[in-house]
């Protein structure tokens, strides 16, 4: 069984020193001139040079051994069900495996794989509230899973959204996976959701599985959800001219997923770059799915977009951290005082041709994860899933 952890109330003071490269998650300034971080009770309290930080009384001291530290990666698009189990490919401990891919936060795009998922309005609401409660209380390996994302169905009224919001629901699952398929109907419900503080995502592109439908650019534009979910299709992408149109006309988040069309992913990235709006780009895996479960999916996206999309690696990390945190209103994802102390420590993989971490990613290699910290608590050491990192951070004092 995966271990459940609650928030980092037992974290105390954490000091990480000898950081070789500090990735901030902020596109405007992706690399910070600092080699140490201090966190107190799970929150970043200081960022700077080791000699300037007050390490006195630290409960945990980590020697990063000159490796890179990035904010914990955020997967903006997953489909959890309950616990650390997915019926989609009958896998156990898939969330824990993502932790070994550097992921510390996941956002549900709907608990659509629940066997016998209810489609009636009261059932939809009950499932959303139950999933929100369940993942709030159960964190596989410490990973923060924001779940409870109802998929809208015909017949829902504003009171349903008010009621769910009051009960703690903060997300809508992918619009289009339920009975609501037209732009007009979706627009009304997305607006009710937004009015009550619930963020929305829309499925973009061809159907995912038999029985789901096409959502084209006109529906996406009319619905005006907060996130253009998998703009590169999940799996089938819209024609590239429609993707351009969405980037240009819909000013919402541009979500690119692993389980989508890679050519369309690169096209969306390039279009966002041409518009000077890379801060809209966020990454997800859209797993579990027919393509399986990808514990390294976010790292693979970073390497793919950096190498083939010709984006500096330090910027590609921002797509999976700070951009997502800002657009999703999360308290993690950026190396800033007051933010959650969620960190992924990485180094270039052994025998990569790259000169260092960033160069190796730019060449298309996956980095090796050496340690993951969530809420100021060390959750894992060397990853069991990434290729081995050349150097690995070490806990030197506890
Ligand atoms: Zn989808």
mmCIF file of C-alpha atoms and ligand atoms in Angstrom:
data_model
loop_
_atom_site.group_PDB
_atom_site.id
_atom_site.type_symbol
_atom_site.label_atom_id
_atom_site.label_comp_id
_atom_site.label_asym_id
_atom_site.label_seq_id
_atom_site.Cartn_x
_atom_site.Cartn_y
_atom_site.Cartn_z
ATOM 1 C CA UNK A 1 0.000 0.000 0.000
ATOM 2 C CA UNK A 2 1.153 3.524 -0.708
ATOM 3 C CA UNK A 3 1.690 5.568 2.369
ATOM 4 C CA UNK A 4 -0.569 8.517 3.021
ATOM 5 C CA UNK A 5 0.866 11.776 4.269
ATOM 6 C CA UNK A 6 -0.899 14.828 5.510
ATOM 7 C CA UNK A 7 0.449 18.358 5.187
ATOM 8 C CA UNK A 8 3.954 19.103 6.371
ATOM 9 C CA UNK A 9 3.130 20.059 9.919
ATOM 10 C CA UNK A 10 6.099 17.996 11.108
ATOM 11 C CA UNK A 11 8.526 19.580 8.663
ATOM 12 C CA UNK A 12 10.235 22.057 11.003
ATOM 13 C CA UNK A 13 13.214 23.846 9.482
ATOM 14 C CA UNK A 14 14.729 22.515 6.272
ATOM 15 C CA UNK A 15 17.953 23.787 4.744
ATOM 16 C CA UNK A 16 19.150 22.814 1.271
ATOM 17 C CA UNK A 17 22.637 24.000 0.379
ATOM 18 C CA UNK A 18 25.143 23.511 -2.415
ATOM 19 C CA UNK A 19 22.463 23.884 -5.110
ATOM 20 C CA UNK A 20 24.299 24.066 -8.436
ATOM 21 C CA UNK A 21 21.427 25.517 -10.451
ATOM 22 C CA UNK A 22 18.300 27.052 -8.996
ATOM 23 C CA UNK A 23 15.350 26.986 -11.409
ATOM 24 C CA UNK A 24 12.665 29.416 -10.254
ATOM 25 C CA UNK A 25 9.652 28.349 -12.310
ATOM 26 C CA UNK A 26 9.225 31.996 -13.330
ATOM 27 C CA UNK A 27 9.530 32.592 -17.089
ATOM 28 C CA UNK A 28 10.554 36.199 -16.509
ATOM 29 C CA UNK A 29 13.592 35.027 -14.513
ATOM 30 C CA UNK A 30 13.956 31.264 -14.813
ATOM 31 C CA UNK A 31 17.356 30.981 -13.086
ATOM 32 C CA UNK A 32 18.043 32.479 -9.666
ATOM 33 C CA UNK A 33 21.458 33.532 -8.414
ATOM 34 C CA UNK A 34 21.383 31.521 -5.199
ATOM 35 C CA UNK A 35 22.731 28.229 -3.897
ATOM 36 C CA UNK A 36 20.599 27.607 -0.820
ATOM 37 C CA UNK A 37 16.978 27.510 0.286
ATOM 38 C CA UNK A 38 15.490 27.431 3.724
ATOM 39 C CA UNK A 39 11.937 26.329 4.475
ATOM 40 C CA UNK A 40 10.066 26.497 7.747
ATOM 41 C CA UNK A 41 7.077 24.239 8.386
ATOM 42 C CA UNK A 42 6.703 23.457 4.709
ATOM 43 C CA UNK A 43 6.973 27.024 3.370
ATOM 44 C CA UNK A 44 9.923 28.683 1.658
ATOM 45 C CA UNK A 45 11.378 31.129 4.170
ATOM 46 C CA UNK A 46 14.647 32.227 2.542
ATOM 47 C CA UNK A 47 16.504 31.945 -0.758
ATOM 48 C CA UNK A 48 20.124 33.026 -1.067
ATOM 49 C CA UNK A 49 23.727 32.152 -0.429
ATOM 50 C CA UNK A 50 24.350 29.430 2.128
ATOM 51 C CA UNK A 51 26.459 31.666 4.371
ATOM 52 C CA UNK A 52 23.612 34.179 4.632
ATOM 53 C CA UNK A 53 20.954 31.688 5.756
ATOM 54 C CA UNK A 54 20.407 30.924 9.414
ATOM 55 C CA UNK A 55 20.628 27.134 9.510
ATOM 56 C CA UNK A 56 20.568 27.036 13.321
ATOM 57 C CA UNK A 57 18.075 24.486 14.630
ATOM 58 C CA UNK A 58 17.436 22.892 11.222
ATOM 59 C CA UNK A 59 15.615 19.583 11.485
ATOM 60 C CA UNK A 60 16.816 18.501 8.042
ATOM 61 C CA UNK A 61 19.895 19.590 6.094
ATOM 62 C CA UNK A 62 20.342 18.520 2.499
ATOM 63 C CA UNK A 63 23.534 18.756 0.498
ATOM 64 C CA UNK A 64 22.366 19.157 -3.096
ATOM 65 C CA UNK A 65 25.862 18.157 -4.263
ATOM 66 C CA UNK A 66 25.840 20.812 -6.963
ATOM 67 C CA UNK A 67 22.707 19.433 -8.640
ATOM 68 C CA UNK A 68 19.746 21.478 -9.862
ATOM 69 C CA UNK A 69 16.674 22.317 -7.823
ATOM 70 C CA UNK A 70 13.359 23.079 -9.524
ATOM 71 C CA UNK A 71 9.906 23.628 -8.078
ATOM 72 C CA UNK A 72 8.046 20.299 -7.844
ATOM 73 C CA UNK A 73 6.540 19.530 -11.238
ATOM 74 C CA UNK A 74 2.805 19.986 -11.759
ATOM 75 C CA UNK A 75 0.765 17.707 -14.003
ATOM 76 C CA UNK A 76 -2.128 19.883 -15.114
ATOM 77 C CA UNK A 77 -4.195 17.045 -16.573
ATOM 78 C CA UNK A 78 -4.756 13.658 -14.963
ATOM 79 C CA UNK A 79 -7.739 11.361 -14.520
ATOM 80 C CA UNK A 80 -7.552 9.844 -11.033
ATOM 81 C CA UNK A 81 -10.326 7.712 -9.577
ATOM 82 C CA UNK A 82 -9.786 6.795 -5.942
ATOM 83 C CA UNK A 83 -6.680 6.024 -3.957
ATOM 84 C CA UNK A 84 -3.500 5.193 -5.826
ATOM 85 C CA UNK A 85 -5.318 3.002 -8.311
ATOM 86 C CA UNK A 86 -6.492 3.480 -11.868
ATOM 87 C CA UNK A 87 -8.962 1.191 -13.567
ATOM 88 C CA UNK A 88 -7.969 2.608 -16.982
ATOM 89 C CA UNK A 89 -4.987 0.256 -17.289
ATOM 90 C CA UNK A 90 -5.541 -1.631 -14.039
ATOM 91 C CA UNK A 91 -2.544 -0.110 -12.305
ATOM 92 C CA UNK A 92 -1.693 0.343 -8.661
ATOM 93 C CA UNK A 93 0.615 3.020 -7.250
ATOM 94 C CA UNK A 94 0.647 5.081 -10.424
ATOM 95 C CA UNK A 95 0.654 8.367 -8.486
ATOM 96 C CA UNK A 96 3.646 7.217 -6.451
ATOM 97 C CA UNK A 97 5.371 6.427 -9.757
ATOM 98 C CA UNK A 98 4.766 10.020 -10.907
ATOM 99 C CA UNK A 99 6.433 11.219 -7.706
ATOM 100 C CA UNK A 100 9.483 9.335 -8.993
ATOM 101 C CA UNK A 101 9.130 11.442 -12.149
ATOM 102 C CA UNK A 102 9.443 14.643 -10.117
ATOM 103 C CA UNK A 103 5.704 15.397 -9.943
ATOM 104 C CA UNK A 104 4.467 16.839 -6.659
ATOM 105 C CA UNK A 105 1.040 18.162 -7.707
ATOM 106 C CA UNK A 106 -1.647 16.791 -10.010
ATOM 107 C CA UNK A 107 -4.836 18.411 -11.235
ATOM 108 C CA UNK A 108 -7.817 16.229 -12.036
ATOM 109 C CA UNK A 109 -9.549 16.845 -15.342
ATOM 110 C CA UNK A 110 -12.400 14.624 -14.168
ATOM 111 C CA UNK A 111 -12.739 11.291 -12.394
ATOM 112 C CA UNK A 112 -14.179 9.883 -15.584
ATOM 113 C CA UNK A 113 -12.752 6.400 -15.319
ATOM 114 C CA UNK A 114 -14.745 5.463 -12.240
ATOM 115 C CA UNK A 115 -16.512 2.232 -13.150
ATOM 116 C CA UNK A 116 -20.212 3.023 -13.391
ATOM 117 C CA UNK A 117 -19.596 6.779 -13.190
ATOM 118 C CA UNK A 118 -22.909 8.494 -12.403
ATOM 119 C CA UNK A 119 -24.401 10.713 -15.104
ATOM 120 C CA UNK A 120 -27.414 12.060 -13.222
ATOM 121 C CA UNK A 121 -26.994 15.457 -11.620
ATOM 122 C CA UNK A 122 -27.140 14.374 -7.977
ATOM 123 C CA UNK A 123 -24.718 11.545 -8.715
ATOM 124 C CA UNK A 124 -22.302 13.899 -10.520
ATOM 125 C CA UNK A 125 -22.295 16.241 -7.536
ATOM 126 C CA UNK A 126 -21.898 13.444 -5.009
ATOM 127 C CA UNK A 127 -18.943 11.972 -6.894
ATOM 128 C CA UNK A 128 -17.226 15.360 -7.192
ATOM 129 C CA UNK A 129 -17.540 16.090 -3.493
ATOM 130 C CA UNK A 130 -16.451 12.576 -2.522
ATOM 131 C CA UNK A 131 -13.384 12.694 -4.811
ATOM 132 C CA UNK A 132 -12.413 16.131 -3.477
ATOM 133 C CA UNK A 133 -12.658 14.887 0.108
ATOM 134 C CA UNK A 134 -10.888 11.635 -0.625
ATOM 135 C CA UNK A 135 -7.786 13.169 -2.235
ATOM 136 C CA UNK A 136 -7.700 16.005 0.274
ATOM 137 C CA UNK A 137 -7.301 13.369 2.995
ATOM 138 C CA UNK A 138 -5.152 10.846 1.104
ATOM 139 C CA UNK A 139 -1.903 11.870 -0.555
ATOM 140 C CA UNK A 140 -0.078 8.972 -2.184
ATOM 141 C CA UNK A 141 3.610 9.416 -1.379
ATOM 142 C CA UNK A 142 2.788 12.984 -0.348
ATOM 143 C CA UNK A 143 1.658 14.046 -3.857
ATOM 144 C CA UNK A 144 -1.037 16.732 -3.826
ATOM 145 C CA UNK A 145 -3.904 15.574 -6.022
ATOM 146 C CA UNK A 146 -6.467 18.293 -6.633
ATOM 147 C CA UNK A 147 -9.496 16.210 -7.486
ATOM 148 C CA UNK A 148 -13.248 16.419 -7.406
ATOM 149 C CA UNK A 149 -13.726 17.690 -10.945
ATOM 150 C CA UNK A 150 -17.308 17.060 -12.070
ATOM 151 C CA UNK A 151 -18.030 16.526 -15.743
ATOM 152 C CA UNK A 152 -21.024 18.677 -16.582
ATOM 153 C CA UNK A 153 -24.222 17.010 -17.692
ATOM 154 C CA UNK A 154 -27.442 18.341 -19.186
ATOM 155 C CA UNK A 155 -29.936 19.683 -16.689
ATOM 156 C CA UNK A 156 -27.456 21.255 -14.282
ATOM 157 C CA UNK A 157 -28.531 24.648 -12.948
ATOM 158 C CA UNK A 158 -26.640 27.462 -11.237
ATOM 159 C CA UNK A 159 -27.644 26.191 -7.803
ATOM 160 C CA UNK A 160 -25.720 22.963 -8.493
ATOM 161 C CA UNK A 161 -22.499 24.930 -9.011
ATOM 162 C CA UNK A 162 -23.115 27.070 -5.953
ATOM 163 C CA UNK A 163 -23.716 23.965 -3.879
ATOM 164 C CA UNK A 164 -20.593 22.161 -5.129
ATOM 165 C CA UNK A 165 -18.434 25.258 -4.607
ATOM 166 C CA UNK A 166 -19.736 25.629 -1.054
ATOM 167 C CA UNK A 167 -18.818 21.980 -0.471
ATOM 168 C CA UNK A 168 -15.206 22.538 -1.581
ATOM 169 C CA UNK A 169 -15.267 21.730 -5.319
ATOM 170 C CA UNK A 170 -12.819 23.995 -7.160
ATOM 171 C CA UNK A 171 -12.495 22.401 -10.594
ATOM 172 C CA UNK A 172 -14.671 21.296 -13.490
ATOM 173 C CA UNK A 173 -13.638 18.154 -15.309
ATOM 174 C CA UNK A 174 -13.181 18.316 -19.060
ATOM 175 C CA UNK A 175 -16.201 19.948 -20.616
ATOM 176 C CA UNK A 176 -17.339 17.723 -23.465
ATOM 177 C CA UNK A 177 -16.759 14.365 -21.778
ATOM 178 C CA UNK A 178 -20.318 14.408 -20.460
ATOM 179 C CA UNK A 179 -23.654 15.115 -22.071
ATOM 180 C CA UNK A 180 -22.988 18.819 -22.643
ATOM 181 C CA UNK A 181 -21.435 19.133 -26.099
ATOM 182 C CA UNK A 182 -22.659 22.447 -27.548
ATOM 183 C CA UNK A 183 -20.848 25.736 -27.067
ATOM 184 C CA UNK A 184 -23.970 27.521 -25.966
ATOM 185 C CA UNK A 185 -24.815 25.090 -23.173
ATOM 186 C CA UNK A 186 -21.183 24.785 -22.075
ATOM 187 C CA UNK A 187 -20.764 28.556 -21.976
ATOM 188 C CA UNK A 188 -23.671 28.947 -19.559
ATOM 189 C CA UNK A 189 -22.355 26.306 -17.149
ATOM 190 C CA UNK A 190 -18.724 27.447 -17.388
ATOM 191 C CA UNK A 191 -19.887 30.958 -16.473
ATOM 192 C CA UNK A 192 -21.836 29.650 -13.461
ATOM 193 C CA UNK A 193 -18.792 27.663 -12.393
ATOM 194 C CA UNK A 194 -16.533 30.711 -12.719
ATOM 195 C CA UNK A 195 -18.994 32.892 -10.796
ATOM 196 C CA UNK A 196 -18.747 30.453 -7.893
ATOM 197 C CA UNK A 197 -14.958 30.131 -8.017
ATOM 198 C CA UNK A 198 -14.751 26.834 -9.908
ATOM 199 C CA UNK A 199 -12.058 26.677 -12.614
ATOM 200 C CA UNK A 200 -12.902 24.921 -15.877
ATOM 201 C CA UNK A 201 -11.117 22.929 -18.579
ATOM 202 C CA UNK A 202 -12.485 21.918 -21.971
ATOM 203 C CA UNK A 203 -11.635 18.824 -23.991
ATOM 204 C CA UNK A 204 -10.206 19.993 -27.333
ATOM 205 C CA UNK A 205 -10.082 17.855 -30.464
ATOM 206 C CA UNK A 206 -11.450 14.537 -31.586
ATOM 207 C CA UNK A 207 -13.078 11.942 -29.345
ATOM 208 C CA UNK A 208 -10.854 10.152 -26.802
ATOM 209 C CA UNK A 209 -12.739 6.891 -26.702
ATOM 210 C CA UNK A 210 -15.772 5.449 -28.490
ATOM 211 C CA UNK A 211 -18.785 7.414 -27.315
ATOM 212 C CA UNK A 212 -17.076 10.744 -26.643
ATOM 213 C CA UNK A 213 -17.322 13.462 -29.283
ATOM 214 C CA UNK A 214 -15.464 16.116 -31.265
ATOM 215 C CA UNK A 215 -14.923 19.510 -29.675
ATOM 216 C CA UNK A 216 -13.777 21.932 -32.371
ATOM 217 C CA UNK A 217 -12.483 25.475 -32.114
ATOM 218 C CA UNK A 218 -15.929 27.060 -32.334
ATOM 219 C CA UNK A 219 -17.156 25.145 -29.282
ATOM 220 C CA UNK A 220 -13.943 25.932 -27.373
ATOM 221 C CA UNK A 221 -14.204 29.633 -28.195
ATOM 222 C CA UNK A 222 -17.864 29.842 -27.256
ATOM 223 C CA UNK A 223 -17.539 27.852 -24.023
ATOM 224 C CA UNK A 224 -14.614 30.066 -22.897
ATOM 225 C CA UNK A 225 -13.326 27.634 -20.264
ATOM 226 C CA UNK A 226 -10.291 28.717 -18.215
ATOM 227 C CA UNK A 227 -8.032 26.085 -19.761
ATOM 228 C CA UNK A 228 -7.927 25.005 -23.409
ATOM 229 C CA UNK A 229 -7.494 21.384 -22.332
ATOM 230 C CA UNK A 230 -5.010 19.391 -24.416
ATOM 231 C CA UNK A 231 -4.857 21.875 -27.290
ATOM 232 C CA UNK A 232 -2.797 19.194 -29.082
ATOM 233 C CA UNK A 233 -5.624 16.674 -28.828
ATOM 234 C CA UNK A 234 -6.305 13.842 -26.488
ATOM 235 C CA UNK A 235 -5.261 12.028 -28.687
ATOM 236 C CA UNK A 236 -6.670 13.470 -31.925
ATOM 237 C CA UNK A 237 -5.734 17.084 -32.624
ATOM 238 C CA UNK A 238 -7.732 19.748 -34.413
ATOM 239 C CA UNK A 239 -6.341 20.992 -37.750
ATOM 240 C CA UNK A 240 -3.370 23.290 -37.141
ATOM 241 C CA UNK A 241 -5.207 26.393 -38.399
ATOM 242 C CA UNK A 242 -7.805 25.838 -35.663
ATOM 243 C CA UNK A 243 -5.043 25.510 -33.070
ATOM 244 C CA UNK A 244 -3.598 28.814 -34.240
ATOM 245 C CA UNK A 245 -7.019 30.376 -34.033
ATOM 246 C CA UNK A 246 -7.457 29.165 -30.430
ATOM 247 C CA UNK A 247 -4.055 30.533 -29.427
ATOM 248 C CA UNK A 248 -4.858 33.887 -31.018
ATOM 249 C CA UNK A 249 -8.507 34.348 -30.097
ATOM 250 C CA UNK A 250 -9.023 32.539 -26.815
ATOM 251 C CA UNK A 251 -6.766 34.159 -24.245
ATOM 252 C CA UNK A 252 -7.005 31.255 -21.789
ATOM 253 C CA UNK A 253 -4.356 28.731 -20.722
ATOM 254 C CA UNK A 254 -2.815 26.655 -23.522
ATOM 255 C CA UNK A 255 -2.479 23.145 -22.154
ATOM 256 C CA UNK A 256 -0.185 20.725 -24.000
ATOM 257 C CA UNK A 257 -0.315 17.051 -23.028
ATOM 258 C CA UNK A 258 1.876 14.008 -23.374
ATOM 259 C CA UNK A 259 -0.940 11.791 -24.626
ATOM 260 C CA UNK A 260 -1.709 14.068 -27.542
ATOM 261 C CA UNK A 261 -0.410 14.809 -31.005
ATOM 262 C CA UNK A 262 3.251 15.803 -30.813
ATOM 263 C CA UNK A 263 3.311 17.747 -34.080
ATOM 264 C CA UNK A 264 0.329 19.762 -32.847
ATOM 265 C CA UNK A 265 2.069 20.239 -29.495
ATOM 266 C CA UNK A 266 5.091 21.786 -31.191
ATOM 267 C CA UNK A 267 2.827 23.929 -33.370
ATOM 268 C CA UNK A 268 0.907 25.253 -30.343
ATOM 269 C CA UNK A 269 4.177 26.014 -28.564
ATOM 270 C CA UNK A 270 5.541 27.864 -31.575
ATOM 271 C CA UNK A 271 2.325 29.836 -31.969
ATOM 272 C CA UNK A 272 2.314 30.843 -28.304
ATOM 273 C CA UNK A 273 5.942 31.929 -28.719
ATOM 274 C CA UNK A 274 5.136 33.999 -31.810
ATOM 275 C CA UNK A 275 2.369 35.710 -29.879
ATOM 276 C CA UNK A 276 4.815 36.443 -27.065
ATOM 277 C CA UNK A 277 2.520 34.534 -24.703
ATOM 278 C CA UNK A 278 4.577 31.600 -23.478
ATOM 279 C CA UNK A 279 3.282 32.283 -19.962
ATOM 280 C CA UNK A 280 0.002 30.686 -21.128
ATOM 281 C CA UNK A 281 1.644 27.317 -21.827
ATOM 282 C CA UNK A 282 1.060 24.603 -19.204
ATOM 283 C CA UNK A 283 1.777 20.861 -19.334
ATOM 284 C CA UNK A 284 -0.118 17.716 -18.484
ATOM 285 C CA UNK A 285 0.055 14.050 -19.280
ATOM 286 C CA UNK A 286 -3.695 13.345 -19.746
ATOM 287 C CA UNK A 287 -3.045 10.000 -18.153
ATOM 288 C CA UNK A 288 -4.127 7.373 -17.271
ATOM 289 C CA UNK A 289 -5.392 6.879 -20.807
ATOM 290 C CA UNK A 290 -5.366 4.503 -23.708
ATOM 291 C CA UNK A 291 -1.672 5.303 -24.115
ATOM 292 C CA UNK A 292 -1.088 4.185 -20.569
ATOM 293 C CA UNK A 293 0.316 5.876 -17.508
ATOM 294 C CA UNK A 294 3.504 7.918 -17.884
ATOM 295 C CA UNK A 295 5.387 8.507 -14.642
ATOM 296 C CA UNK A 296 8.012 10.450 -16.613
ATOM 297 C CA UNK A 297 5.459 12.167 -18.850
ATOM 298 C CA UNK A 298 6.073 15.694 -17.606
ATOM 299 C CA UNK A 299 9.853 15.303 -17.879
ATOM 300 C CA UNK A 300 9.350 13.872 -21.364
ATOM 301 C CA UNK A 301 7.261 16.912 -22.344
ATOM 302 C CA UNK A 302 9.918 19.281 -21.016
ATOM 303 C CA UNK A 303 12.637 17.472 -22.979
ATOM 304 C CA UNK A 304 10.505 17.212 -26.125
ATOM 305 C CA UNK A 305 9.439 20.870 -26.149
ATOM 306 C CA UNK A 306 12.939 22.069 -25.330
ATOM 307 C CA UNK A 307 14.770 19.880 -27.844
ATOM 308 C CA UNK A 308 12.346 19.829 -30.792
ATOM 309 C CA UNK A 309 10.528 23.080 -29.956
ATOM 310 C CA UNK A 310 13.821 24.872 -29.429
ATOM 311 C CA UNK A 311 12.948 26.485 -26.155
ATOM 312 C CA UNK A 312 15.684 26.920 -23.533
ATOM 313 C CA UNK A 313 15.327 24.108 -20.994
ATOM 314 C CA UNK A 314 15.011 26.537 -18.072
ATOM 315 C CA UNK A 315 11.919 27.982 -19.792
ATOM 316 C CA UNK A 316 10.424 24.562 -20.494
ATOM 317 C CA UNK A 317 10.596 23.824 -16.756
ATOM 318 C CA UNK A 318 8.462 26.947 -16.176
ATOM 319 C CA UNK A 319 5.668 25.477 -18.333
ATOM 320 C CA UNK A 320 5.376 22.616 -15.819
ATOM 321 C CA UNK A 321 5.788 24.704 -12.670
ATOM 322 C CA UNK A 322 5.280 28.464 -12.358
ATOM 323 C CA UNK A 323 2.973 28.892 -15.351
ATOM 324 C CA UNK A 324 0.648 26.177 -14.095
ATOM 325 C CA UNK A 325 0.779 27.446 -10.526
ATOM 326 C CA UNK A 326 -0.210 30.959 -11.575
ATOM 327 C CA UNK A 327 -2.957 29.914 -13.966
ATOM 328 C CA UNK A 328 -4.283 27.290 -11.539
ATOM 329 C CA UNK A 329 -3.901 29.558 -8.504
ATOM 330 C CA UNK A 330 -1.721 27.079 -6.603
ATOM 331 C CA UNK A 331 0.600 27.976 -3.731
ATOM 332 C CA UNK A 332 3.454 25.871 -5.168
ATOM 333 C CA UNK A 333 5.319 25.894 -8.499
ATOM 334 C CA UNK A 334 7.598 28.892 -7.885
ATOM 335 C CA UNK A 335 10.708 29.406 -5.789
ATOM 336 C CA UNK A 336 9.406 32.373 -3.851
ATOM 337 C CA UNK A 337 9.202 33.158 -0.157
ATOM 338 C CA UNK A 338 5.889 31.962 1.281
ATOM 339 C CA UNK A 339 5.280 29.299 -1.382
ATOM 340 C CA UNK A 340 5.016 25.598 -0.560
ATOM 341 C CA UNK A 341 8.425 23.928 -0.177
ATOM 342 C CA UNK A 342 7.842 21.442 -3.003
ATOM 343 C CA UNK A 343 11.110 20.724 -4.809
ATOM 344 C CA UNK A 344 12.511 18.330 -7.367
ATOM 345 C CA UNK A 345 16.287 17.928 -7.344
ATOM 346 C CA UNK A 346 17.773 16.771 -10.619
ATOM 347 C CA UNK A 347 20.973 16.286 -12.506
ATOM 348 C CA UNK A 348 21.820 15.268 -16.030
ATOM 349 C CA UNK A 349 21.450 11.558 -16.609
ATOM 350 C CA UNK A 350 24.597 9.462 -16.528
ATOM 351 C CA UNK A 351 26.271 9.375 -19.948
ATOM 352 C CA UNK A 352 24.054 12.050 -21.480
ATOM 353 C CA UNK A 353 25.937 13.903 -24.202
ATOM 354 C CA UNK A 354 24.845 17.205 -22.634
ATOM 355 C CA UNK A 355 27.343 19.359 -20.747
ATOM 356 C CA UNK A 356 25.048 19.872 -17.784
ATOM 357 C CA UNK A 357 21.391 19.447 -16.861
ATOM 358 C CA UNK A 358 20.028 22.182 -19.133
ATOM 359 C CA UNK A 359 22.177 21.177 -22.080
ATOM 360 C CA UNK A 360 21.156 17.518 -21.696
ATOM 361 C CA UNK A 361 17.456 18.442 -21.724
ATOM 362 C CA UNK A 362 18.044 20.682 -24.738
ATOM 363 C CA UNK A 363 19.509 17.627 -26.484
ATOM 364 C CA UNK A 364 16.319 15.711 -25.692
ATOM 365 C CA UNK A 365 17.582 13.572 -22.806
ATOM 366 C CA UNK A 366 15.519 13.106 -19.673
ATOM 367 C CA UNK A 367 17.149 14.324 -16.482
ATOM 368 C CA UNK A 368 17.670 12.029 -13.519
ATOM 369 C CA UNK A 369 15.664 12.824 -10.371
ATOM 370 C CA UNK A 370 17.785 12.578 -7.236
ATOM 371 C CA UNK A 371 15.352 13.696 -4.552
ATOM 372 C CA UNK A 372 11.821 15.053 -4.140
ATOM 373 C CA UNK A 373 10.658 17.252 -1.272
ATOM 374 C CA UNK A 374 6.993 18.080 -0.609
ATOM 375 C CA UNK A 375 5.890 20.540 2.071
ATOM 376 C CA UNK A 376 9.456 20.645 3.357
ATOM 377 C CA UNK A 377 9.657 16.873 3.876
ATOM 378 C CA UNK A 378 11.964 14.564 1.884
ATOM 379 C CA UNK A 379 9.647 12.067 0.161
ATOM 380 C CA UNK A 380 12.092 10.108 -1.996
ATOM 381 C CA UNK A 381 15.796 9.909 -2.771
ATOM 382 C CA UNK A 382 17.118 8.656 -6.083
ATOM 383 C CA UNK A 383 14.207 7.982 -8.439
ATOM 384 C CA UNK A 384 13.430 4.409 -9.356
ATOM 385 C CA UNK A 385 12.023 5.583 -12.698
ATOM 386 C CA UNK A 386 14.305 8.168 -14.287
ATOM 387 C CA UNK A 387 17.641 7.266 -15.799
ATOM 388 C CA UNK A 388 20.177 7.606 -12.986
ATOM 389 C CA UNK A 389 21.308 11.139 -12.255
ATOM 390 C CA UNK A 390 25.051 11.744 -12.402
ATOM 391 C CA UNK A 391 25.074 13.285 -8.927
ATOM 392 C CA UNK A 392 22.438 12.867 -6.222
ATOM 393 C CA UNK A 393 21.500 15.123 -3.313
ATOM 394 C CA UNK A 394 21.966 13.709 0.145
ATOM 395 C CA UNK A 395 20.462 14.307 3.578
ATOM 396 C CA UNK A 396 23.465 15.232 5.709
ATOM 397 C CA UNK A 397 21.810 16.281 8.937
ATOM 398 C CA UNK A 398 18.604 15.315 10.665
HETATM 399 ZN ZN1 LIG B 1 -9.845 15.016 -23.097
#
